[in-house]
Coordinates of C-alpha atoms in Angstrom, one line a residue:
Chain A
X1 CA 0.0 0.0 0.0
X2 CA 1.5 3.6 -0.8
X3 CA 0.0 6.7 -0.8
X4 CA -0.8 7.2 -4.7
X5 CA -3.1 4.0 -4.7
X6 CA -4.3 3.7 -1.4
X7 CA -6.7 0.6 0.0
X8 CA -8.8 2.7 1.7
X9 CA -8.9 6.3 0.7
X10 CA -9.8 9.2 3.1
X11 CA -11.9 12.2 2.5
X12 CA -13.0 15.0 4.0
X13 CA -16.7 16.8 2.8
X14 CA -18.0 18.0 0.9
X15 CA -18.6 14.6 -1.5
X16 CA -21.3 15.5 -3.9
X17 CA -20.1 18.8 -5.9
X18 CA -22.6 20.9 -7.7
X19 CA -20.1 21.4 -10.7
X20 CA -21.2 24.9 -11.4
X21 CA -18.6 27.8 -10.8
X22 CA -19.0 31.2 -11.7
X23 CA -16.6 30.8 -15.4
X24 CA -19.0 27.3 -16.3
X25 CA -22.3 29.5 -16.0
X26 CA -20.8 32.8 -17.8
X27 CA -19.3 30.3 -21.0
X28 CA -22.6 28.5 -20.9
X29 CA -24.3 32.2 -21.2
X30 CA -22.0 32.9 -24.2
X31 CA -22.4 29.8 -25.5
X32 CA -26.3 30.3 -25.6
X33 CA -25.6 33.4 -26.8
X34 CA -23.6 32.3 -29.9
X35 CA -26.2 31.2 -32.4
X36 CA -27.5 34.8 -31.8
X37 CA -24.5 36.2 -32.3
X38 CA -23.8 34.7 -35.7
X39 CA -27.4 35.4 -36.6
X40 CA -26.0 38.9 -36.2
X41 CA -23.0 38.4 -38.1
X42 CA -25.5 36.6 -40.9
X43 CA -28.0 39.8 -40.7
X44 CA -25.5 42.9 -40.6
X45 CA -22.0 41.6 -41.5
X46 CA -18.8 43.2 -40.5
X47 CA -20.7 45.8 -38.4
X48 CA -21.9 43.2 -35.7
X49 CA -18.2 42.2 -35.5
X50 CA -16.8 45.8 -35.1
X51 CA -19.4 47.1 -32.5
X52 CA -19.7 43.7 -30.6
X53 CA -15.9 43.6 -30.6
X54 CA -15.4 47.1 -29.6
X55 CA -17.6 47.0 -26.5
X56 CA -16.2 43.6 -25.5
X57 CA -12.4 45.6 -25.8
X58 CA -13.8 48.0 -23.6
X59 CA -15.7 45.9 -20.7
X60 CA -11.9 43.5 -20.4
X61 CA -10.1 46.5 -20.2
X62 CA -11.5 48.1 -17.8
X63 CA -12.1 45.5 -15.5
X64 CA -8.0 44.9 -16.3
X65 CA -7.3 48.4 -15.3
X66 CA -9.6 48.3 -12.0
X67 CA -8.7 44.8 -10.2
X68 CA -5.7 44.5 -8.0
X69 CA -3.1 42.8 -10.0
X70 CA -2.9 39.6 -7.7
X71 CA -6.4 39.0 -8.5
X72 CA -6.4 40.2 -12.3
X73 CA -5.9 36.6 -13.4
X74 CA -8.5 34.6 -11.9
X75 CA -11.3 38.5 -12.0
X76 CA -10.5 38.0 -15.8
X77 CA -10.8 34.8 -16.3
X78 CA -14.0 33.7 -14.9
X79 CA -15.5 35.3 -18.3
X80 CA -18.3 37.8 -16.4
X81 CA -16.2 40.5 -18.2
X82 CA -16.7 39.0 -21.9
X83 CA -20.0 38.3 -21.2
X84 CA -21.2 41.8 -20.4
X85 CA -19.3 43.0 -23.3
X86 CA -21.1 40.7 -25.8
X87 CA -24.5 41.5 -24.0
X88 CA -23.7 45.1 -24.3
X89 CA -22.6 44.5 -28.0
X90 CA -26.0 43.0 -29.0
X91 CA -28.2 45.4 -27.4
X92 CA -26.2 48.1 -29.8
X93 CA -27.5 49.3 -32.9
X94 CA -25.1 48.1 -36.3
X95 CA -24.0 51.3 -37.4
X96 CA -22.8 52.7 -33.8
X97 CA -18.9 54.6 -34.1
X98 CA -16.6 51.4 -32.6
X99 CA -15.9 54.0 -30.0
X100 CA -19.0 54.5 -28.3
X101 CA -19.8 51.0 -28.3
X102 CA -16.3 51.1 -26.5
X103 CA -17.3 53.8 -23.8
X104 CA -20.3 51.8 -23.2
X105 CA -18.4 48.6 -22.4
X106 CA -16.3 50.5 -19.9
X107 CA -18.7 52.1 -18.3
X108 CA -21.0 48.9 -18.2
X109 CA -17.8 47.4 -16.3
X110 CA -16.2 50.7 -15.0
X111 CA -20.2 52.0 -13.2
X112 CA -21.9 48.9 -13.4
X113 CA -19.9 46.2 -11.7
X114 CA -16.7 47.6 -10.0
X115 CA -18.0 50.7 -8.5
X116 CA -20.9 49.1 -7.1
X117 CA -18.9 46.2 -5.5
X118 CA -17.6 44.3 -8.1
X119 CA -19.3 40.4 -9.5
X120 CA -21.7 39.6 -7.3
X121 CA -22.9 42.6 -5.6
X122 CA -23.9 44.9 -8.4
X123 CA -27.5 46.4 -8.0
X124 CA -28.2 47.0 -12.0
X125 CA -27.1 44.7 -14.7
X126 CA -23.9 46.0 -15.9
X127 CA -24.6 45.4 -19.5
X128 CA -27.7 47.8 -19.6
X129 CA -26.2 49.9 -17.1
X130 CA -23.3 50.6 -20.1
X131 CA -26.9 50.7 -22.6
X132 CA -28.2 53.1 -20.5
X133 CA -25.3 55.2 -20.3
X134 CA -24.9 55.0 -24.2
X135 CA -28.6 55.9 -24.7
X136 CA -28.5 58.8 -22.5
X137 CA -25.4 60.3 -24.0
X138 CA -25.6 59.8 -27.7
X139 CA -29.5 59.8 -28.1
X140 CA -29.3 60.1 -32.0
X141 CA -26.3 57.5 -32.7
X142 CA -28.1 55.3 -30.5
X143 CA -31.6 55.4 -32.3
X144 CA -30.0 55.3 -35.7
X145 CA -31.6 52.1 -37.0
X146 CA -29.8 50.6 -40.1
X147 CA -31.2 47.8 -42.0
X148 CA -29.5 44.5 -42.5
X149 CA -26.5 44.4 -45.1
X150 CA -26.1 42.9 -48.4
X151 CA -23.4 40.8 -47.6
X152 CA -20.6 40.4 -45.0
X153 CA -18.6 43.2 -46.7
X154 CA -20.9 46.2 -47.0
X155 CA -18.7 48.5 -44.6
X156 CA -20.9 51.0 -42.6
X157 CA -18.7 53.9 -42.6
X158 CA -19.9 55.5 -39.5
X159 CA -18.0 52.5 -37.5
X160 CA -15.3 53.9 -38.2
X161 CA -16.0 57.7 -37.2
X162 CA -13.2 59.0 -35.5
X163 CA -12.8 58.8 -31.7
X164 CA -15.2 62.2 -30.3
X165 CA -17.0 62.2 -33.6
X166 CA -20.1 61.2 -35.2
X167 CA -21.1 61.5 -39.0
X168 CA -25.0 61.5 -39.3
X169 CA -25.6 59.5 -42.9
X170 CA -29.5 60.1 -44.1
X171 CA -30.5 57.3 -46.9
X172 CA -29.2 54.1 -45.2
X173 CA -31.2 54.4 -42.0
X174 CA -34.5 52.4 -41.3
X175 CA -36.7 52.3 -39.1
X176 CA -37.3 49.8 -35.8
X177 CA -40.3 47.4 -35.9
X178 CA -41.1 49.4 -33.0
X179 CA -40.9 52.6 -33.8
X180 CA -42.7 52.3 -37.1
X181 CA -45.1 50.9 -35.0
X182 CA -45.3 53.8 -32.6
X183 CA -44.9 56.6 -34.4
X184 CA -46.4 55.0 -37.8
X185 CA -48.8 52.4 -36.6
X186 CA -47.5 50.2 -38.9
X187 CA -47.0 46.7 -38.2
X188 CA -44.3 44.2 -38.9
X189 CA -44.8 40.9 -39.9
X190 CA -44.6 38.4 -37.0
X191 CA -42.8 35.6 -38.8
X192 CA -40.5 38.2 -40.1
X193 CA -39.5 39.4 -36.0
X194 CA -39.6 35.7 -35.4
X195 CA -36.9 34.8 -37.7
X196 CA -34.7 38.3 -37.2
X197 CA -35.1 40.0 -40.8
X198 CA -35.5 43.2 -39.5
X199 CA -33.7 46.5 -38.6
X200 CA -32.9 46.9 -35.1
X201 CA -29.8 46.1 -32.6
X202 CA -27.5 43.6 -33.2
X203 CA -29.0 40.5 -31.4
X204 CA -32.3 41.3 -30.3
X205 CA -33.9 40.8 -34.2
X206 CA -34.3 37.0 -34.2
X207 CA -36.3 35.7 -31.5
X208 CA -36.3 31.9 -32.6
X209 CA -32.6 32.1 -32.0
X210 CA -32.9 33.8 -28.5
X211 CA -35.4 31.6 -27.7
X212 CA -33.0 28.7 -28.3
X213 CA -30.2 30.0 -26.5
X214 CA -32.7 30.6 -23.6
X215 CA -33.9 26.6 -23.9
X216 CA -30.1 25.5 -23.0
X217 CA -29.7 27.9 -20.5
X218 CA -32.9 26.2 -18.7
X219 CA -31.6 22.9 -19.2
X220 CA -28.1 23.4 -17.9
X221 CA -30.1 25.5 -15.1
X222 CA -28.5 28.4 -15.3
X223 CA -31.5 30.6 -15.3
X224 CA -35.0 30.7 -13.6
X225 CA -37.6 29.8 -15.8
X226 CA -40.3 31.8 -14.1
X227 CA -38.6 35.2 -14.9
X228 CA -38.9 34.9 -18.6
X229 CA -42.2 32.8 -18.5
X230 CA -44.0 35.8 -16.2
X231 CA -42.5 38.3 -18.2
X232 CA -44.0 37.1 -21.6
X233 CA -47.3 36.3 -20.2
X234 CA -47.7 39.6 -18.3
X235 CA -46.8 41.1 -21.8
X236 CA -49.4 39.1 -23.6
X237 CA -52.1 39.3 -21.4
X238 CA -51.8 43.4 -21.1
X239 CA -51.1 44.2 -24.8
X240 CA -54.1 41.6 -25.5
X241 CA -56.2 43.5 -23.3
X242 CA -55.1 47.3 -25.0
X243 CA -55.0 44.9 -28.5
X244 CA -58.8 44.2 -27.7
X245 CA -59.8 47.9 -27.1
X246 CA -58.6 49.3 -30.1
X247 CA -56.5 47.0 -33.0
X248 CA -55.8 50.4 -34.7
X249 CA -53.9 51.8 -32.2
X250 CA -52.5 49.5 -29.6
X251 CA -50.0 46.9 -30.8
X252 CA -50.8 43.3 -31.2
X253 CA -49.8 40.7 -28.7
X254 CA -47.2 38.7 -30.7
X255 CA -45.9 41.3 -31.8
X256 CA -45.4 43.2 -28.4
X257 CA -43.2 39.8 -27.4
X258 CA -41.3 39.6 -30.0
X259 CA -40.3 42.9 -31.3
X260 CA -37.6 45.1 -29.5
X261 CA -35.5 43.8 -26.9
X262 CA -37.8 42.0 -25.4
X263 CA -36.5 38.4 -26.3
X264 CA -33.1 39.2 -25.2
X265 CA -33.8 41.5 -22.1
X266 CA -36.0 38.9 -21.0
X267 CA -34.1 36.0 -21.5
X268 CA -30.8 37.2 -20.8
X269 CA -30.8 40.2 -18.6
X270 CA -33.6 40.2 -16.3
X271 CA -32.3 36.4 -15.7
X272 CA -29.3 37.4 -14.4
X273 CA -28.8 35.8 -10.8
X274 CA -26.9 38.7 -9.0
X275 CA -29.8 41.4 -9.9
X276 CA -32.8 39.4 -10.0
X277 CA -35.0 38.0 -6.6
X278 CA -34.1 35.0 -5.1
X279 CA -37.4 34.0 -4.1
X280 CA -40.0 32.2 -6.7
X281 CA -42.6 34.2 -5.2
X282 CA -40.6 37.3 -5.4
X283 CA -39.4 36.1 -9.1
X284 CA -42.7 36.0 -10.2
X285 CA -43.5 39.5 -8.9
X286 CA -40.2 40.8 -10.2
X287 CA -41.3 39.2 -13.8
X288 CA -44.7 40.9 -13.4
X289 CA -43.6 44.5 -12.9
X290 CA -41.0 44.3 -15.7
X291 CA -43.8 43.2 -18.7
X292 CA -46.5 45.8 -17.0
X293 CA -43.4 48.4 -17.4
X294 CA -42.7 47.6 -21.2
X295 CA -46.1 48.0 -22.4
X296 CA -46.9 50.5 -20.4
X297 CA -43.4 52.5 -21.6
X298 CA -43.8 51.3 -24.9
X299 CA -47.4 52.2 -25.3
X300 CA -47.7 55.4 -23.0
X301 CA -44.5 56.8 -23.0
X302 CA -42.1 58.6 -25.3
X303 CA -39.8 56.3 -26.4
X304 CA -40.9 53.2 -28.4
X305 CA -38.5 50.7 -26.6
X306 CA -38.8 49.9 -22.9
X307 CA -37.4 46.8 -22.1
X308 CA -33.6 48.1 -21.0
X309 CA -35.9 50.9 -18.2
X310 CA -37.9 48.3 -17.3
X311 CA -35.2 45.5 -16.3
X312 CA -33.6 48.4 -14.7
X313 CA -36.6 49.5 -12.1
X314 CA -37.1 46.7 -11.2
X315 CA -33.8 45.6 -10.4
X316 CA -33.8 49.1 -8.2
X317 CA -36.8 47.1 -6.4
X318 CA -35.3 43.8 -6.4
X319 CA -33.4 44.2 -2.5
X320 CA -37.2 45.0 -1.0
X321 CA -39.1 42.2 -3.0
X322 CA -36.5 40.1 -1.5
X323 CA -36.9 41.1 2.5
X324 CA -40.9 41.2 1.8
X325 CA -41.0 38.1 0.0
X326 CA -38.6 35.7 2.5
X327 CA -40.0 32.3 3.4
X328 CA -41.5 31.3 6.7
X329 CA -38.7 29.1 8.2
X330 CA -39.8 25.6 9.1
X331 CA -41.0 25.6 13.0
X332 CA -41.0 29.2 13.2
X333 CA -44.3 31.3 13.1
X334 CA -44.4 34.3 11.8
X335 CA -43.7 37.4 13.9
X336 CA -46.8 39.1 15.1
X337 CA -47.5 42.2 13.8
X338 CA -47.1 45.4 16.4
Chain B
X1 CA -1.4 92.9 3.1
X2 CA -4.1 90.2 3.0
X3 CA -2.1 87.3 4.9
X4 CA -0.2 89.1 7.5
X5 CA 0.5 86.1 10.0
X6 CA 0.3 82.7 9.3
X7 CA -3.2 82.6 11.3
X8 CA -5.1 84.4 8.7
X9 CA -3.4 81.7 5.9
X10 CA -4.1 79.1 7.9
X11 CA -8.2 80.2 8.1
X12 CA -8.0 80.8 4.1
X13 CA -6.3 77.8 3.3
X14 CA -8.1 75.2 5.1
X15 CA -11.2 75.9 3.3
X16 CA -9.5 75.2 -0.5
X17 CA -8.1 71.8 0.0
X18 CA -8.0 70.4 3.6
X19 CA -11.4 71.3 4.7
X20 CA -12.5 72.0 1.0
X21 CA -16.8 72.0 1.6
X22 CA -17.4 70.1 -1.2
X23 CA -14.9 67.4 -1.7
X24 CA -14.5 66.9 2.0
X25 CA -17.4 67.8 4.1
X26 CA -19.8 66.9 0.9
X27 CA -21.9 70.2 1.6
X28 CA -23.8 72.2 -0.8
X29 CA -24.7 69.9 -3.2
X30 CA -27.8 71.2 -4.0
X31 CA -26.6 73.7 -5.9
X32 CA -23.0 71.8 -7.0
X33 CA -25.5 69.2 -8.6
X34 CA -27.9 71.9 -10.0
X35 CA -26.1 74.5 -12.0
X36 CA -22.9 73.3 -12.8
X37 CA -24.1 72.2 -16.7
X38 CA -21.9 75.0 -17.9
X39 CA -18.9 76.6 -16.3
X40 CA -20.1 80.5 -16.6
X41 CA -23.0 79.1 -14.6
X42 CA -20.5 77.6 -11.9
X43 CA -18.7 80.8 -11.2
X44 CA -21.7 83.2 -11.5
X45 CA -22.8 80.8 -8.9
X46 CA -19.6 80.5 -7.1
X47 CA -19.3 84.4 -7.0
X48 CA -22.9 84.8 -5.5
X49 CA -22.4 82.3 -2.8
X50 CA -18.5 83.8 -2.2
X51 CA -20.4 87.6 -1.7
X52 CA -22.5 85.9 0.5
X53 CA -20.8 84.1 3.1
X54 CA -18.1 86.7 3.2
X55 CA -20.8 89.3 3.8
X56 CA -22.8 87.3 6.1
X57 CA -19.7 85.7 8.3
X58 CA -18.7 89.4 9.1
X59 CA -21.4 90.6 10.1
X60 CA -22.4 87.8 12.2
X61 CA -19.3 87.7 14.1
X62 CA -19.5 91.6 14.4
X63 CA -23.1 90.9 16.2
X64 CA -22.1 87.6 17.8
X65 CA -22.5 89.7 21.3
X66 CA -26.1 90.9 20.4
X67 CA -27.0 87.4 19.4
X68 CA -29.3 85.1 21.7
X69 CA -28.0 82.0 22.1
X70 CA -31.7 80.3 21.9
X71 CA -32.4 82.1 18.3
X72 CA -29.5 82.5 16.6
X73 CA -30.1 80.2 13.7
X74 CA -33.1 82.6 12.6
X75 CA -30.9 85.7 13.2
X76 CA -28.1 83.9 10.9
X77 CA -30.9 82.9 8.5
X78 CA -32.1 86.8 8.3
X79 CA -28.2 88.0 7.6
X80 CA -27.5 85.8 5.1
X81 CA -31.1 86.0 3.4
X82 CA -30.3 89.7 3.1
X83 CA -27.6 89.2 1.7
X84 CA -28.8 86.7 -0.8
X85 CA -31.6 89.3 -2.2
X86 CA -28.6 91.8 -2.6
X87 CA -26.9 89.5 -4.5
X88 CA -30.1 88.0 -6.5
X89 CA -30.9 91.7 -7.8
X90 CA -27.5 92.2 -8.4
X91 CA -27.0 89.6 -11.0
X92 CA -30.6 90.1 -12.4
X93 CA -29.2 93.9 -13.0
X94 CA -25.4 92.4 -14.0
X95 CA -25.9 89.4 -16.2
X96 CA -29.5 88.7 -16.8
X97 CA -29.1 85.8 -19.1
X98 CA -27.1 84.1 -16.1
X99 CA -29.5 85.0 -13.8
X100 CA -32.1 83.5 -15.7
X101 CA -30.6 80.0 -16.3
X102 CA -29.5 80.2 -12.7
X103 CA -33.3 80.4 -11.8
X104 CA -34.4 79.3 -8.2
X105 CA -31.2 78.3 -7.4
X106 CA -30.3 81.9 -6.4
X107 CA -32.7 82.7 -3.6
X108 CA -31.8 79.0 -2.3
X109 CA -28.4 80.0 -1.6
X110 CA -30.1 80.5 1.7
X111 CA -30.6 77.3 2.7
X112 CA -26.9 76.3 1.5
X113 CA -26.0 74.3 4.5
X114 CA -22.3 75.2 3.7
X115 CA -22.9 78.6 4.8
X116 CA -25.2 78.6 7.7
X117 CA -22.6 75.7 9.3
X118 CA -19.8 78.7 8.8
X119 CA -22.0 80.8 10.6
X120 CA -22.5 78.5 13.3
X121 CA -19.4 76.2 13.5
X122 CA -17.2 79.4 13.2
X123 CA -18.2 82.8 12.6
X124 CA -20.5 83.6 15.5
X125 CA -17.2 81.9 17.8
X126 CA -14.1 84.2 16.1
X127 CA -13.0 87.4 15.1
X128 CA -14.6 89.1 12.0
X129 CA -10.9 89.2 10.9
X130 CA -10.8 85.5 10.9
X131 CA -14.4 84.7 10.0
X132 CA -13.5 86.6 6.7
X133 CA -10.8 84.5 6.1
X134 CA -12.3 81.8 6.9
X135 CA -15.3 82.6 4.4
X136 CA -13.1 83.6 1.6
X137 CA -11.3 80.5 2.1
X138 CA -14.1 78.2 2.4
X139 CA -16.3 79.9 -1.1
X140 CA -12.8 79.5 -2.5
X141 CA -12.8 76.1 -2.1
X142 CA -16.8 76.0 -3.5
X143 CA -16.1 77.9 -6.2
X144 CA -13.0 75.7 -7.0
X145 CA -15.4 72.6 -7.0
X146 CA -18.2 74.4 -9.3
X147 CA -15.6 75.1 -11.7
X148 CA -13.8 71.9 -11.6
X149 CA -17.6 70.0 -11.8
X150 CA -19.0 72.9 -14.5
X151 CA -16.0 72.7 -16.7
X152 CA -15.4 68.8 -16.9
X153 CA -19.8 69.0 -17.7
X154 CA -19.8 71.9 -20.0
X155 CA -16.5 70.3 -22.3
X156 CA -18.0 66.6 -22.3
X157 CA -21.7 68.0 -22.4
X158 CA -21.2 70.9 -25.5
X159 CA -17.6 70.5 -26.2
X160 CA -17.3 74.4 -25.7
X161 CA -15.8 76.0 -22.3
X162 CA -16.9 79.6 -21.2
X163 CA -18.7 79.4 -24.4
X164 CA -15.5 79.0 -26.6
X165 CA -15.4 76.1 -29.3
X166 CA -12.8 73.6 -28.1
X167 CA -13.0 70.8 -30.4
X168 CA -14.4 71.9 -33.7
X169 CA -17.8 71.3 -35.5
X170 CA -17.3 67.4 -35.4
X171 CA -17.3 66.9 -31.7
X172 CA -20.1 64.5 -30.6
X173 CA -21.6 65.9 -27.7
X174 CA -21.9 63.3 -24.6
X175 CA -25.7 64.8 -23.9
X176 CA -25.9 62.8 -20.7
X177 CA -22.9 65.1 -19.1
X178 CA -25.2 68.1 -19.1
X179 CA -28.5 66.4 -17.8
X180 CA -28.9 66.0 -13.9
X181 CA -27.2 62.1 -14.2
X182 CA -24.1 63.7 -15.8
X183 CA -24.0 65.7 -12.6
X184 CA -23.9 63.1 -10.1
X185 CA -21.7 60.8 -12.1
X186 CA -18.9 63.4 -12.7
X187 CA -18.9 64.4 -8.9
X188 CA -19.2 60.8 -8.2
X189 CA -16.2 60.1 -9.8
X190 CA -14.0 63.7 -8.6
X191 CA -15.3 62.3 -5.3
X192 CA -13.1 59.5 -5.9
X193 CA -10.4 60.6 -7.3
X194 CA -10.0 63.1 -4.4
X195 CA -10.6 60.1 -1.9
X196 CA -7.9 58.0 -3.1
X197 CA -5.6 60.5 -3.2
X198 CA -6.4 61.3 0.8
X199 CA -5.9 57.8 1.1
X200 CA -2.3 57.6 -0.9
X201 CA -1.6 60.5 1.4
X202 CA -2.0 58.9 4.2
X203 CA -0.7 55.4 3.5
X204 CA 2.7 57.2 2.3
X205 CA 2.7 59.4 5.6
X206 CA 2.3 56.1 7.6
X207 CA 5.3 54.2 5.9
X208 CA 7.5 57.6 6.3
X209 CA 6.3 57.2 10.4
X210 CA 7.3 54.1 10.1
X211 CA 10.9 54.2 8.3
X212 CA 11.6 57.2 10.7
X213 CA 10.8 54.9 14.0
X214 CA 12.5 51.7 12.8
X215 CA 16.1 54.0 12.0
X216 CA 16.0 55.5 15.5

């Protein structure tokens, strides 16, 4: 008997291991993320790979120039980095300058993650924390709809506007499904928001695709499946009812879930564990108040998107549906009220 | 001359760096926060509230005698509110398009918690010699934070400072920097820088301590 093949063999616990560390849930994010992303490539060639590129430079280096150096290694390579870059990257519209999609991936980092305490105890989602920042500060360049390319190699030349700058180009620009919607009442084509053949940012145009992505992530169990499913159907049921007052006006159920951002916020972003309620009962209310939000944003308000507001109230709430929303512990009865 | 002994510089300087009201005692941001979007705003504003504590800290510590111990946040209120309207109607008669932009923020220079804590924490206990100097100092130190906060704002937000082009026609302006969240982001992040500097300060005066005791 020696020590490298022992007859009896010693442990200490834990024995059963979960398997799932922080870098195995962000790659399996990306991963469902991927057929997305290439659906982007597909629809708006070199463009997705500039702008998605550029806010993924910007998210890693700045999270490179923040952490202590003894910990850069392991901070960087657990992936949550990347991954808010390439969430950042497919909320962005094609034709955005490479550096604004870069500013955005710092400051989705740089605001959204290290200043507020760094993976793990960030209130907002970093990734639409950098969105929100990029919406707020270049309004136009940011609404600047583009529609899908020719082929892979049809540059768009304001990617490449030089660093402060910003070129607006008239001809080339189309509009959202949602804004022709709002501000023309004009309806897209459902199959055509199912499949992605529409203008809009980089990966939020093909739903079937999200949708897929969104299937692995349930069966790997990386997300909760009663944030997306109480989203949707809060979104359905509410549009139905404004779709069954007036079809003229109000936007059609289907086409409320899958137009926009919803597929990806959804799916995606209001998933994400750090930011979202622990509790299923809490979950579903969390779910609840973000599809009430986007209709009522999308419908009442000024801008024709919502989603990227809505995930972000109610990730403000998320801390107090939590403490209202904790179980009864086993044995104990619940504190009298005074 | 205006520093004749090192007491006087000592009152003045405290109030630009070490004691600076904004960066250090975070006071004031109401206004800081409110009409720093362009940097003639800041010192319009800076100037106002400088006329104002200087005004009101002398007079209070000339009447600190006459003043009843059990009212003398109203009587400090009344000083510094008269001053206030003096210096409201001076702008609106100065630099009307200021004035304008400046709005309500003027006649809430009152209720600047930076200068009523002057009043309280120092003028109504010192000399009016000192209590000047220790007003100038202290709206120094204010005015150095609007302008630092007002510039940084107004070259991000327009890409123009004091009005004057910086960067050419091509210059995307970041629109965020001159709305209320660019604001609290850019003194979010001066708050920081000037907090980790205090800290490197402090971490290099404790290893000089230290290297001093170990050689003795």
């Amino acid at each position: 008997m020696n020590s490298k093949d022992p007859d009896l063999l010693l442990q200490t616990a834990p024995f059963l291991r979960q398997g799932m560390t922080t870098p195995s849930a962000m790659m399996d994010v990306i991963i469902a993320l991927a057929p997305a992303t290439l659906a982007a490539l597909w629809y708006f060639g070199n463009s997705a790979v500039l702008v998605i590129s550029a806010s993924i430079a910007g998210a890693v280096l700045t999270e490179m120039a923040f952490v202590p150096r003894q910990r850069r290694r392991m901070i960087l390579m657990d992936g949550s980095g990347l991954l808010t870059g390439l969430l950042l990257g497919l909320t962005l519209p094609p034709g955005l300058p490479m550096w604004m999609a870069f500013i955005g991936g710092a400051v989705a980092i740089g605001f959204g993650k290290i200043i507020w305490g760094g993976l793990g105890n960030n209130l907002f989602n970093p990734a639409l924390v950098g969105r929100a920042f990029l919406l707020a500060t270049f309004p136009i360049a940011m609404t600047t709809w583009t529609a899908a390319s020719e082929g892979f190699w049809t540059f768009r030349l304001t990617n490449f506007d030089f660093p402060f700058t910003y070129t607006e180009i008239d001809g080339l620009t189309a509009a959202s499904p949602l804004g022709l919607m709002k501000f023309d009442q004009e309806a897209t084509d459902v199959m055509q928001l199912f499949f992605g053949n529409t203008a809009g940012s980089l990966g939020e145009t093909s739903s079937l695709l999200l949708i897929l992505g969104g299937i692995y992530l349930y069966l790997r169990r990386d997300i909760d499946w009663r944030v997306p499913v109480s989203i949707v159907t809060t979104v359905l049921i509410f549009s139905g009812i404004l779709y069954s007052i007036d079809p003229l006006i109000y936007p059609a159920p289907l086409f409320s879930v899958f137009s926009g951002g919803l597929m990806l916020g959804t799916i995606y972003m209001a998933t994400d564990p750090v930011t979202s309620p622990t509790t299923p009962l809490g979950t579903w209310i969390f779910g609840i108040g973000i599809g009430l939000l986007v209709i009522l944003i999308r419908v009442f308000g000024g801008m024709p998107e919502g989603v990227l507001y809505s995930i972000l109230l109610m990730n403000a709430v998320t801390p107090l549906i939590d403490r209202f929303t904790q179980p009864r512990i086993f044995g104990h009865q619940r504190s009298k009220k005074t | 001359m205006l520093f004749s002994n090192t007491e006087d510089y000592e009152e003045f300087s405290k109030g630009i760096w070490r004691d600076n009201p904004v960066f250090v005692q975070v006071l004031g941001m109401c206004p800081m926060l409110a009409v720093t979007n362009s940097a003639v705003n800041a010192v319009a504003m800076g100037g106002a509230t400088l006329f104002v504590l200087v005004g009101s800290s002398f007079l209070v510590s000339l009447l600190k005698g006459w003043i009843p111990k059990q009212v003398r946040i109203s009587c400090f209120i009344i000083i510094i509110a008269t001053f206030v309207t003096i210096a409201d109607y001076t702008l609106l008669a100065l630099i009307p398009t200021v004035h304008k932009e400046l709005g309500a923020f003027i006649p809430l220079i009152v209720a600047n918690c930076m200068i009523l804590g002057r009043q309280e924490a120092f003028a109504s206990k010192s000399t009016p010699r000192l209590a000047v100097m220790d007003a100038l100092g202290m709206s120094s130190g204010f005015m150095v934070a609007l302008l630092a906060l007002g510039a940084v704002r107004e070259i991000f937000g327009t890409g123009t400072l004091f009005g004057i082009e910086l960067f050419g026609p091509a210059w995307e302006p970041w629109v965020i920097m001159i709305l209320p969240p660019g604001g609290f982001l850019t003194l979010g992040l001066i708050l920081l820088v000037f907090n980790w500097m205090s800290q490197r300060k402090a971490m290099f005066l404790e290893r000089v301590a230290e290297a001093e005791g170990s050689s003795q």
